[in-house]
Coordinates of C-alpha atoms in Angstrom, one line a residue:
M1 CA -71.9 -31.9 -8.4
E2 CA -69.4 -33.9 -6.4
S3 CA -69.6 -36.8 -8.9
Q4 CA -68.9 -34.4 -11.8
K5 CA -65.8 -33.2 -10.0
T6 CA -64.7 -36.7 -9.5
L7 CA -65.3 -37.6 -13.1
S8 CA -63.4 -34.5 -14.3
S9 CA -60.5 -35.3 -12.0
S10 CA -60.5 -38.9 -13.2
F11 CA -60.5 -37.7 -16.8
A12 CA -57.6 -35.3 -16.2
S13 CA -55.7 -38.0 -14.5
N14 CA -56.2 -40.4 -17.4
M15 CA -55.3 -37.7 -19.9
A16 CA -52.0 -37.1 -18.0
T17 CA -51.4 -40.9 -18.0
V18 CA -51.9 -41.0 -21.8
Q19 CA -49.6 -38.0 -22.3
S20 CA -46.8 -39.5 -20.1
T21 CA -46.9 -42.8 -21.8
P22 CA -43.8 -43.3 -23.9
T23 CA -44.5 -43.2 -27.6
N24 CA -41.4 -44.7 -29.0
I25 CA -42.3 -45.2 -32.7
S26 CA -39.8 -47.1 -34.8
F27 CA -39.0 -46.3 -38.4
S28 CA -40.8 -49.5 -39.5
N29 CA -43.9 -48.4 -37.5
Y30 CA -43.8 -45.0 -39.2
L31 CA -43.6 -46.6 -42.6
Q32 CA -46.6 -48.7 -41.7
S33 CA -48.4 -45.5 -40.7
L34 CA -47.6 -43.9 -44.0
S35 CA -49.1 -46.8 -45.8
Q36 CA -52.4 -46.0 -44.0
T37 CA -52.3 -42.3 -44.9
P38 CA -55.3 -42.3 -47.3
H39 CA -57.5 -44.0 -44.6
R40 CA -56.3 -41.7 -41.9
L41 CA -56.8 -38.6 -44.1
R42 CA -60.4 -39.7 -44.7
K43 CA -60.9 -40.2 -41.0
R44 CA -59.3 -37.0 -39.7
M45 CA -59.4 -34.2 -42.3
L46 CA -63.0 -33.4 -41.7
A47 CA -63.1 -34.5 -38.0
T48 CA -64.3 -31.7 -35.7
W49 CA -64.7 -31.1 -32.0
T50 CA -67.7 -29.5 -30.3
P51 CA -67.1 -26.2 -28.5
D52 CA -67.6 -27.9 -25.2
Q53 CA -64.9 -30.5 -25.9
E54 CA -62.6 -27.7 -27.1
L55 CA -63.2 -25.8 -23.8
N56 CA -62.8 -28.8 -21.5
Q57 CA -61.2 -32.1 -22.8
V58 CA -58.8 -30.6 -25.2
R59 CA -57.7 -27.8 -22.9
L60 CA -56.8 -30.3 -20.2
R61 CA -53.9 -31.5 -22.4
S62 CA -51.9 -28.4 -21.5
G63 CA -51.7 -29.6 -17.9
A64 CA -52.2 -26.4 -15.9
D65 CA -54.8 -23.7 -16.9
M66 CA -53.9 -20.3 -18.0
M67 CA -54.6 -17.7 -15.3
R68 CA -57.7 -15.5 -15.8
K69 CA -56.5 -12.0 -14.8
L70 CA -57.4 -9.8 -17.8
K71 CA -60.3 -7.3 -18.0
W72 CA -61.9 -5.4 -20.9
Y73 CA -59.6 -2.4 -20.6
D74 CA -56.6 -4.8 -20.7
L75 CA -58.0 -6.1 -24.0
I76 CA -58.5 -2.7 -25.6
A77 CA -54.9 -1.7 -24.5
L78 CA -53.6 -5.0 -25.9
G79 CA -55.5 -4.5 -29.2
I80 CA -54.3 -0.9 -29.6
G81 CA -50.8 -1.7 -28.6
G82 CA -50.7 -4.7 -30.9
M83 CA -51.8 -2.7 -34.0
L84 CA -50.5 0.9 -33.6
G85 CA -46.8 0.4 -33.8
V86 CA -47.0 -2.0 -36.7
G87 CA -49.3 0.0 -38.9
V88 CA -48.0 3.5 -38.7
F89 CA -44.3 3.0 -38.4
V90 CA -43.8 0.0 -40.6
T91 CA -46.2 0.2 -43.6
T92 CA -47.2 3.9 -44.0
G93 CA -43.9 5.2 -45.5
P94 CA -43.3 2.4 -48.1
V95 CA -47.0 2.4 -49.2
A96 CA -47.2 6.2 -49.5
L97 CA -43.9 6.3 -51.4
K98 CA -44.5 3.4 -53.9
T99 CA -48.2 2.4 -54.0
S100 CA -50.8 4.9 -52.8
G101 CA -49.2 8.4 -52.7
P102 CA -50.9 10.9 -50.4
S103 CA -54.1 8.9 -50.5
V104 CA -52.5 6.3 -48.2
F105 CA -55.0 7.5 -45.5
I106 CA -57.8 6.3 -47.8
S107 CA -56.1 2.9 -48.1
Y108 CA -56.2 2.7 -44.3
I109 CA -59.9 3.5 -44.3
I110 CA -60.7 0.7 -46.8
A111 CA -58.5 -1.7 -44.9
G112 CA -60.1 -0.6 -41.6
I113 CA -63.6 -1.2 -42.9
S114 CA -62.6 -4.7 -44.0
A115 CA -60.9 -5.4 -40.6
L116 CA -64.0 -4.2 -38.8
F117 CA -66.2 -6.7 -40.6
S118 CA -63.6 -9.4 -40.1
S119 CA -63.4 -8.5 -36.4
L120 CA -67.2 -8.9 -36.1
C121 CA -66.9 -12.5 -37.3
Y122 CA -64.0 -13.1 -34.8
T123 CA -66.0 -11.6 -32.0
E124 CA -69.0 -14.0 -32.3
F125 CA -66.6 -17.0 -32.4
S126 CA -64.6 -15.8 -29.5
V127 CA -67.7 -15.4 -27.3
Q128 CA -68.9 -18.9 -28.2
I129 CA -65.6 -20.6 -28.0
P130 CA -63.4 -18.7 -25.5
V131 CA -60.1 -20.6 -26.0
A132 CA -56.6 -19.5 -26.9
G133 CA -56.7 -21.0 -30.4
G134 CA -58.3 -18.1 -32.2
A135 CA -58.9 -18.8 -35.9
F136 CA -57.4 -22.3 -35.6
S137 CA -60.1 -23.3 -33.0
Y138 CA -62.9 -21.5 -34.8
L139 CA -62.3 -23.3 -38.1
R140 CA -61.5 -26.6 -36.5
V141 CA -64.9 -26.8 -34.8
T142 CA -66.6 -25.7 -38.0
F143 CA -64.8 -27.1 -41.0
G144 CA -62.6 -29.8 -39.6
E145 CA -59.1 -30.5 -38.6
F146 CA -57.2 -29.8 -41.8
I147 CA -58.8 -26.4 -42.5
G148 CA -58.2 -25.4 -38.9
Y149 CA -54.6 -26.6 -39.2
F150 CA -54.0 -24.8 -42.5
A151 CA -55.3 -21.5 -41.0
G152 CA -53.3 -21.9 -37.8
A153 CA -50.1 -22.6 -39.7
N154 CA -50.7 -19.5 -41.8
I155 CA -51.4 -17.4 -38.8
L156 CA -48.2 -18.6 -37.1
M157 CA -46.1 -17.9 -40.2
E158 CA -47.7 -14.4 -40.4
Y159 CA -46.9 -13.7 -36.7
V160 CA -43.3 -14.8 -36.9
L161 CA -42.5 -13.0 -40.1
S162 CA -44.3 -9.8 -39.2
N163 CA -42.7 -9.7 -35.7
A164 CA -39.3 -10.2 -37.3
A165 CA -39.9 -7.3 -39.7
V166 CA -41.2 -5.1 -37.0
A167 CA -38.2 -5.8 -34.8
R168 CA -35.9 -4.6 -37.6
T169 CA -37.9 -1.4 -38.0
F170 CA -37.4 -0.9 -34.2
T171 CA -33.6 -0.6 -35.0
E172 CA -34.3 2.1 -37.6
Y173 CA -36.3 4.3 -35.3
L174 CA -34.0 3.7 -32.3
C175 CA -31.1 4.9 -34.3
H176 CA -33.0 8.1 -35.2
A177 CA -33.8 8.6 -31.6
V178 CA -30.1 8.7 -30.6
G179 CA -29.0 10.4 -33.9
E180 CA -27.2 7.4 -35.4
N181 CA -27.2 5.9 -38.9
P182 CA -29.1 2.6 -38.9
S183 CA -26.4 1.0 -41.0
S184 CA -23.8 1.6 -38.2
W185 CA -25.9 -0.7 -35.9
R186 CA -26.0 -3.5 -38.5
I187 CA -23.3 -5.8 -39.7
E188 CA -23.0 -6.3 -43.5
V189 CA -22.1 -9.8 -44.7
D190 CA -20.3 -10.1 -48.0
G191 CA -21.4 -12.8 -50.5
V192 CA -25.0 -12.9 -49.2
A193 CA -28.0 -11.9 -51.4
E194 CA -29.2 -8.3 -51.0
G195 CA -32.0 -8.1 -48.5
Y196 CA -30.5 -10.8 -46.4
N197 CA -27.0 -9.4 -45.9
M198 CA -27.5 -6.9 -43.1
L199 CA -27.4 -8.6 -39.6
D200 CA -29.5 -6.8 -37.1
F201 CA -28.4 -7.7 -33.5
P202 CA -30.5 -5.0 -31.7
A203 CA -33.6 -6.5 -33.2
V204 CA -32.6 -10.0 -32.0
A205 CA -31.8 -8.6 -28.5
L206 CA -35.3 -7.0 -28.3
I207 CA -37.1 -10.2 -29.3
L208 CA -35.2 -12.3 -26.8
L209 CA -35.8 -9.8 -24.0
L210 CA -39.6 -9.7 -24.7
T211 CA -39.6 -13.5 -24.9
L212 CA -38.2 -13.7 -21.4
C213 CA -40.8 -11.2 -20.2
L214 CA -43.7 -13.1 -21.7
C215 CA -42.5 -16.4 -20.1
H216 CA -42.8 -14.7 -16.7
S217 CA -46.4 -13.6 -16.6
T218 CA -49.3 -12.5 -18.9
K219 CA -50.8 -10.0 -16.4
E220 CA -47.5 -8.2 -15.8
S221 CA -46.9 -8.2 -19.6
S222 CA -50.4 -6.7 -20.0
I223 CA -49.6 -3.9 -17.5
L224 CA -46.4 -3.1 -19.2
N225 CA -48.3 -2.9 -22.5
L226 CA -50.9 -0.7 -20.9
I227 CA -48.3 1.8 -19.7
M228 CA -46.6 1.9 -23.1
T229 CA -49.9 2.3 -24.9
V230 CA -50.9 5.3 -22.9
F231 CA -47.6 7.1 -23.7
H232 CA -47.9 5.9 -27.3
V233 CA -51.3 7.5 -27.8
I234 CA -50.1 10.8 -26.3
F235 CA -47.2 10.7 -28.6
F236 CA -49.5 10.0 -31.5
G237 CA -51.5 13.1 -30.6
F238 CA -48.3 15.2 -30.7
I239 CA -47.5 14.0 -34.3
I240 CA -51.1 14.5 -35.5
I241 CA -51.2 18.1 -34.0
V242 CA -47.8 19.0 -35.5
G243 CA -48.7 17.5 -38.9
F244 CA -52.0 19.4 -39.2
S245 CA -50.5 22.7 -37.9
K246 CA -47.1 22.7 -39.6
G247 CA -48.0 20.7 -42.7
S248 CA -49.3 22.1 -46.0
A249 CA -52.4 20.9 -47.9
R250 CA -50.4 21.5 -51.1
N251 CA -48.4 18.4 -50.3
L252 CA -51.5 16.3 -50.7
V253 CA -51.9 17.3 -54.4
E254 CA -48.4 18.0 -55.5
P255 CA -46.8 16.3 -57.3
G256 CA -49.2 14.1 -59.1
G257 CA -52.5 14.8 -57.2
L258 CA -54.1 13.0 -54.3
A259 CA -53.9 9.6 -56.0
P260 CA -50.8 9.7 -58.3
F261 CA -51.0 5.9 -58.8
G262 CA -54.7 5.9 -59.5
V263 CA -57.6 4.2 -57.8
K264 CA -55.8 0.8 -58.2
G265 CA -52.9 2.3 -56.2
V266 CA -55.2 3.1 -53.4
L267 CA -56.7 -0.4 -53.3
N268 CA -53.3 -2.0 -53.7
G269 CA -52.2 0.0 -50.8
A270 CA -55.2 -1.1 -48.8
A271 CA -54.2 -4.7 -49.3
I272 CA -50.7 -4.1 -48.0
V273 CA -51.6 -1.9 -45.0
Y274 CA -54.1 -4.6 -44.0
F275 CA -51.1 -6.2 -42.4
S276 CA -51.4 -3.3 -39.8
Y277 CA -54.6 -4.7 -38.4
I278 CA -53.6 -8.2 -37.4
G279 CA -53.2 -7.2 -33.8
Y280 CA -56.9 -7.6 -33.0
D281 CA -56.5 -11.3 -33.7
S282 CA -54.1 -11.5 -30.7
V283 CA -56.9 -10.2 -28.5
S284 CA -59.0 -13.3 -29.3
T285 CA -56.1 -15.6 -28.3
M286 CA -56.3 -14.1 -24.8
A287 CA -59.8 -15.7 -24.2
E288 CA -58.6 -18.3 -21.6
E289 CA -57.0 -15.5 -19.6
I290 CA -60.0 -13.1 -19.4
Q291 CA -62.3 -12.9 -16.3
N292 CA -65.5 -12.4 -18.3
P293 CA -64.9 -13.4 -21.9
A294 CA -68.6 -13.0 -23.1
K295 CA -68.6 -9.2 -22.2
S296 CA -65.0 -8.3 -22.5
L297 CA -64.1 -9.8 -25.9
P298 CA -66.6 -7.8 -28.0
V299 CA -65.6 -4.6 -26.3
G300 CA -61.9 -5.4 -26.6
I301 CA -61.8 -6.5 -30.2
L302 CA -64.3 -4.0 -31.8
G303 CA -63.2 -1.1 -29.6
S304 CA -59.5 -1.5 -30.4
V305 CA -60.2 -1.8 -34.2
L306 CA -62.3 1.4 -34.3
I307 CA -59.8 3.4 -32.3
V308 CA -56.8 2.2 -34.2
T309 CA -58.5 2.9 -37.6
G310 CA -59.1 6.5 -36.7
L311 CA -55.6 7.0 -35.4
Y312 CA -54.1 5.3 -38.5
C313 CA -55.9 7.7 -40.9
L314 CA -54.9 10.8 -38.9
M315 CA -51.3 9.7 -38.7
A316 CA -51.1 8.9 -42.4
L317 CA -52.7 12.2 -43.3
S318 CA -50.3 14.1 -41.0
L319 CA -47.3 12.5 -42.7
C320 CA -48.4 13.4 -46.2
L321 CA -49.2 17.0 -45.0
L322 CA -45.6 17.4 -43.6
V323 CA -43.7 16.3 -46.8
P324 CA -44.6 15.5 -50.4
F325 CA -45.2 11.8 -50.9
N326 CA -42.1 11.4 -53.2
M327 CA -39.8 12.7 -50.4
I328 CA -41.1 10.2 -47.7
D329 CA -38.4 7.9 -46.4
K330 CA -39.3 4.2 -46.7
D331 CA -37.7 3.1 -43.4
A332 CA -38.1 5.7 -40.7
S333 CA -40.6 7.9 -42.5
F334 CA -41.9 10.0 -39.6
S335 CA -38.5 10.8 -38.1
V336 CA -37.1 11.8 -41.5
A337 CA -40.3 13.9 -42.2
F338 CA -39.6 16.0 -39.0
E339 CA -35.9 16.4 -40.1
K340 CA -37.1 17.8 -43.4
I341 CA -39.2 20.5 -41.8
G342 CA -36.2 21.5 -39.6
W343 CA -37.3 19.9 -36.3
K344 CA -34.3 17.8 -35.6
W345 CA -35.2 17.5 -31.9
A346 CA -38.7 16.3 -32.8
S347 CA -37.1 13.7 -35.1
N348 CA -35.3 12.3 -32.1
V349 CA -38.6 12.3 -30.0
V350 CA -40.4 10.6 -32.9
G351 CA -37.8 8.0 -33.0
A352 CA -38.1 7.3 -29.3
G353 CA -41.9 7.2 -29.4
A354 CA -41.9 5.0 -32.4
S355 CA -39.5 2.6 -30.8
L356 CA -41.8 2.4 -27.7
G357 CA -44.8 1.7 -30.0
I358 CA -43.0 -1.0 -31.8
V359 CA -42.1 -2.7 -28.5
A360 CA -45.8 -2.6 -27.5
S361 CA -46.9 -4.2 -30.7
L362 CA -44.3 -6.8 -30.6
L363 CA -45.2 -7.7 -27.0
V364 CA -48.9 -8.3 -28.0
A365 CA -48.1 -10.2 -31.2
M366 CA -45.7 -12.5 -29.4
L367 CA -48.4 -13.1 -26.7
G368 CA -50.7 -14.2 -29.5
Q369 CA -48.3 -16.4 -31.5
A370 CA -47.4 -18.5 -28.5
R371 CA -51.0 -19.2 -27.6
Y372 CA -51.7 -20.3 -31.2
L373 CA -48.9 -22.8 -31.1
C374 CA -50.0 -24.0 -27.7
V375 CA -53.5 -24.9 -28.9
I376 CA -52.2 -26.5 -32.1
G377 CA -50.0 -28.6 -29.8
R378 CA -53.1 -29.6 -27.8
A379 CA -54.7 -30.9 -31.0
R380 CA -51.5 -33.0 -31.6
L381 CA -50.9 -31.4 -35.0
V382 CA -47.4 -30.5 -33.7
P383 CA -45.5 -32.2 -30.9
S384 CA -47.4 -32.0 -27.6
W385 CA -44.4 -30.4 -25.9
F386 CA -45.6 -27.1 -27.3
A387 CA -48.9 -27.5 -25.5
K388 CA -47.5 -27.4 -22.0
V389 CA -48.5 -24.6 -19.7
N390 CA -46.1 -23.8 -16.9
P391 CA -48.1 -24.3 -13.6
S392 CA -46.2 -21.5 -11.7
T393 CA -46.5 -18.7 -14.4
G394 CA -49.7 -19.9 -16.2
T395 CA -48.0 -19.2 -19.6
P396 CA -47.3 -21.5 -22.5
L397 CA -43.6 -21.5 -21.8
N398 CA -42.3 -23.9 -24.4
A399 CA -44.3 -22.4 -27.3
T400 CA -43.1 -18.9 -26.2
L401 CA -39.5 -19.8 -26.1
F402 CA -39.5 -21.7 -29.4
L403 CA -41.3 -19.0 -31.4
G404 CA -39.2 -16.3 -29.8
L405 CA -36.0 -18.1 -31.1
C406 CA -37.6 -18.5 -34.6
T407 CA -38.6 -14.8 -34.8
A408 CA -35.1 -13.7 -33.6
S409 CA -33.4 -15.9 -36.2
I410 CA -35.5 -14.3 -39.1
A411 CA -35.1 -10.8 -37.7
L412 CA -31.3 -11.2 -37.8
F413 CA -31.1 -11.1 -41.6
T414 CA -34.4 -10.6 -43.4
E415 CA -35.5 -7.2 -44.7
L416 CA -39.1 -5.9 -44.3
S417 CA -39.8 -5.5 -48.1
I418 CA -39.2 -9.2 -48.8
I419 CA -42.0 -10.5 -46.4
L420 CA -44.5 -7.7 -46.3
E421 CA -46.9 -9.0 -49.0
I422 CA -46.8 -12.6 -48.1
I423 CA -47.9 -11.5 -44.6
S424 CA -50.9 -9.7 -46.1
I425 CA -52.0 -12.6 -48.2
S426 CA -51.9 -15.0 -45.2
T427 CA -53.9 -12.5 -43.1
L428 CA -56.5 -11.9 -45.7
L429 CA -56.9 -15.6 -46.4
V430 CA -57.5 -16.5 -42.8
F431 CA -60.0 -13.7 -42.2
Y432 CA -61.8 -14.9 -45.4
M433 CA -62.0 -18.4 -44.0
V434 CA -63.3 -17.2 -40.6
A435 CA -66.1 -15.3 -42.3
N436 CA -67.1 -18.4 -44.3
A437 CA -67.0 -20.4 -41.1
L438 CA -69.3 -18.0 -39.3
I439 CA -72.0 -18.3 -42.1
Y440 CA -71.7 -22.1 -42.1
R441 CA -71.9 -22.3 -38.3
R442 CA -74.8 -19.9 -38.0
Y443 CA -76.9 -21.4 -40.8
V444 CA -76.0 -25.1 -40.5
V445 CA -74.5 -26.1 -37.2
I446 CA -76.7 -23.9 -35.0
S447 CA -79.8 -23.6 -37.2
H448 CA -79.7 -27.3 -38.2
N449 CA -80.4 -26.5 -41.9
P450 CA -79.3 -28.9 -44.6
P451 CA -75.6 -28.0 -45.5
S452 CA -76.1 -28.1 -49.2
Q453 CA -77.8 -24.7 -49.5
T454 CA -75.2 -22.9 -47.4
L455 CA -72.2 -24.6 -49.1
L456 CA -73.7 -23.7 -52.5
F457 CA -74.2 -20.1 -51.4
L458 CA -70.6 -19.9 -50.2
V459 CA -69.2 -21.3 -53.4
L460 CA -71.3 -18.9 -55.5
L461 CA -70.3 -16.0 -53.3
S462 CA -66.6 -16.7 -53.5
S463 CA -66.7 -17.3 -57.2
T464 CA -68.6 -14.1 -57.9
A465 CA -66.2 -12.1 -55.7
I466 CA -63.2 -13.6 -57.5
G467 CA -64.8 -12.8 -60.9
F468 CA -65.6 -9.2 -59.8
S469 CA -62.1 -8.7 -58.4
M470 CA -60.3 -10.1 -61.5
S471 CA -62.5 -8.0 -63.8
W472 CA -61.5 -4.9 -61.9
K473 CA -57.8 -5.8 -61.9
L474 CA -57.5 -6.7 -65.6
D475 CA -59.5 -3.7 -66.8
E476 CA -61.6 -5.9 -69.1
Q477 CA -65.3 -6.1 -69.7
W478 CA -66.3 -3.2 -67.4
W479 CA -70.0 -4.2 -67.8
A480 CA -69.1 -7.3 -65.7
L481 CA -68.6 -5.2 -62.6
P482 CA -72.2 -4.1 -62.1
V483 CA -73.5 -7.5 -63.2
L484 CA -71.4 -9.5 -60.8
G485 CA -71.9 -6.9 -58.0
G486 CA -75.7 -7.1 -58.5
F487 CA -75.6 -10.9 -58.6
M488 CA -73.7 -11.0 -55.3
I489 CA -76.3 -8.8 -53.6
A490 CA -79.2 -10.8 -55.1
I491 CA -77.9 -14.2 -54.0
T492 CA -77.2 -12.9 -50.5
A493 CA -80.8 -11.5 -50.2
F494 CA -82.2 -14.8 -51.6
F495 CA -80.2 -16.9 -49.2
Q496 CA -81.3 -14.7 -46.3
Y497 CA -84.9 -15.1 -47.3
M498 CA -84.8 -18.8 -48.0
V499 CA -82.6 -20.2 -45.2
P500 CA -83.7 -19.5 -41.7
S501 CA -81.2 -18.5 -39.0
V502 CA -81.4 -18.8 -35.2
C503 CA -79.0 -17.7 -32.6
Q504 CA -77.8 -20.0 -29.8
P505 CA -80.0 -19.9 -26.7
N506 CA -78.8 -17.6 -23.9
E507 CA -76.2 -16.2 -26.3
E508 CA -74.9 -12.8 -25.0
W509 CA -73.5 -11.5 -28.2
S510 CA -73.8 -12.3 -31.9
V511 CA -73.2 -10.5 -35.2
P512 CA -76.3 -8.5 -36.2
F513 CA -77.8 -8.4 -39.7
M514 CA -76.4 -11.7 -40.7
P515 CA -75.3 -12.8 -43.3
W516 CA -74.5 -9.3 -44.7
P517 CA -71.4 -8.5 -42.4
A518 CA -69.8 -11.9 -43.1
V519 CA -70.6 -11.6 -46.9
T520 CA -69.0 -8.1 -46.9
S521 CA -65.9 -9.5 -45.2
I522 CA -65.6 -12.3 -47.7
F523 CA -65.9 -9.9 -50.6
L524 CA -63.4 -7.4 -49.3
N525 CA -60.8 -10.0 -48.3
V526 CA -61.0 -11.6 -51.8
F527 CA -60.9 -8.2 -53.5
L528 CA -57.8 -7.1 -51.5
M529 CA -56.1 -10.5 -52.1
T530 CA -56.4 -10.2 -55.8
S531 CA -54.7 -6.8 -55.7
L532 CA -51.4 -8.3 -54.4
K533 CA -48.6 -9.1 -56.8
A534 CA -48.1 -12.5 -58.4
R535 CA -44.9 -13.1 -56.5
S536 CA -46.8 -13.0 -53.3
F537 CA -49.0 -15.9 -54.5
Q538 CA -45.9 -17.8 -55.6
R539 CA -44.3 -17.5 -52.2
F540 CA -47.6 -18.4 -50.5
G541 CA -48.0 -21.4 -52.8
I542 CA -44.6 -22.7 -51.7
W543 CA -45.6 -22.2 -48.0
A544 CA -49.0 -23.9 -48.5
F545 CA -47.3 -26.9 -50.1
L546 CA -44.8 -27.2 -47.2
I547 CA -47.4 -27.1 -44.4
T548 CA -49.7 -29.5 -46.3
L549 CA -46.8 -31.9 -46.7
F550 CA -46.1 -31.6 -42.9
Y551 CA -49.8 -32.5 -42.2
V552 CA -49.7 -35.5 -44.4
L553 CA -46.3 -36.8 -43.1
Y554 CA -46.8 -36.0 -39.4
G555 CA -50.0 -34.2 -38.4
V556 CA -52.7 -36.6 -39.5
H557 CA -50.8 -39.6 -38.0
S558 CA -50.3 -37.8 -34.7
T559 CA -53.9 -36.9 -34.4
Y560 CA -55.0 -40.3 -35.5
R561 CA -53.1 -41.9 -32.7
A562 CA -54.4 -39.3 -30.2
E563 CA -58.0 -39.3 -31.2
E564 CA -58.7 -42.7 -32.7
M565 CA -56.2 -45.3 -31.4
E566 CA -55.8 -44.1 -27.8
V567 CA -59.5 -43.9 -27.2
G568 CA -60.1 -47.1 -29.1
V569 CA -57.8 -49.2 -26.9
G570 CA -59.6 -48.0 -23.8
E571 CA -56.8 -46.0 -22.2
I572 CA -59.4 -43.3 -21.5
P573 CA -62.5 -44.7 -19.8
H574 CA -65.7 -44.0 -21.7
H575 CA -68.4 -42.0 -19.9
P576 CA -71.4 -40.3 -21.6
S577 CA -70.6 -36.9 -20.1
I578 CA -66.9 -36.8 -20.8
Q579 CA -66.3 -39.2 -23.7
Q580 CA -64.1 -37.7 -26.5
T581 CA -66.5 -38.1 -29.4
K582 CA -66.0 -36.3 -32.7
L583 CA -68.4 -34.6 -35.0
D584 CA -67.8 -35.1 -38.7
I585 CA -68.8 -32.0 -40.7
Q586 CA -71.9 -32.6 -42.8
V587 CA -71.1 -32.7 -46.5
L588 CA -73.1 -32.7 -49.7

């Protein structure tokens, strides 16, 4: 035992030496590195780490450890706080008004079912690999460096954009709380395109204040969130009771019926409100700060998703009971709804409560985004400066400050409607990738089956899901729907029968009835993605190109130096128990 401690101490010391070594790379050296790009891509794109290496060697690159102070009830509060303010107060009004109508509560049910299956996949990974990297780490240990990086970059983009949008919604509700017009708190700039021309300084101030709070301590931030979440749930109860007692069922069917935009409107709405469920992903990024991850993470993730889904549906239903869907305000929908029934005082209360909920959701989301960037920095896919954990506070200080400034900059000028759908497509794509990774990990990595069968199954499954979804969207060849749906069920049953699966020994929690929950998650995520508008895919395509270019120009060279060259020249002593070996994913 003593020798192991000595070895670990020696390894940490050597890692610190490597990190502190100057890396002055001249322009000519960089050009030489670029000339080796094809070789380095072949070497690094599919390179993976084992969970043990991710938990130990890679984590040491942050210097100090994050402090383990959180318990299961902290995680449920963080999950609820992270999701509630976003979903109800940001997406419900616009989706009810323009996409789903009064059936917006059904959209929340569909999105909630999809989120539940996705959260099951997250939960198994988070128990097996309890690190702060979330989807980035799960995909990196399964499918390799590039897939993990691609998911991590999308999650970061999603967090920054959604937090900026939510902060601007905070200004809307705060104005209603004090009886002011939101326009009076924003500064209009002439000559700038519409949607970018209203500067929102209160949103910027809120983000900077929360950034400073998160730099101080995770536990204190969690306690603050817990207090706000308790008040928030009580406040939700008030709105639900008033909606059901003072509202009218006639508003659900007039004008235009329960689903005035049809079944497609309900499903399109589900794809947009899926943005409301990204908060549970933040819970998984707290894994390094939890006292008992194996027991607390499943309770925290699944418990928060179930509770929030129920509250979302009741809140959306209460809004549509209070006023007809075509009279719902797209910005501060709940406050305006109370004004229209003559409860001006309640409108102010709703504005104050919504503001509190938005602060809680921002707090949790900003916790999660900093930890993602910290772990991506450990992997050397971005500068290692972002990986540093402050030894006195136990928080990723550099990552928190940098992302706080980025979020504040976007919140200053960008309207919610511009970024809402690109957030949804990134979320759906990452959750789709995690579900695929769970199947591959369970049936290939853990069960030691040949990878060809599982990869073929995943390709067939995704292709069938895309075919089904496009047939539905284009209203062509209706007979293809039952054929493709039946084929999907058949190949899943055949795969389950033909390919054996085993769980890890001594594993405390795993997804039951595999592969069906992961298959359902894959299908729902694909189905919801195809319901988004073409402009969303265009914007996402531009972002995907930019992050891939960054990986080719910087990421692959940085990780090649860290994982291939530094170990190769003997700067880190080789020892069987601590050597930084890599596992290359098995391919066909």
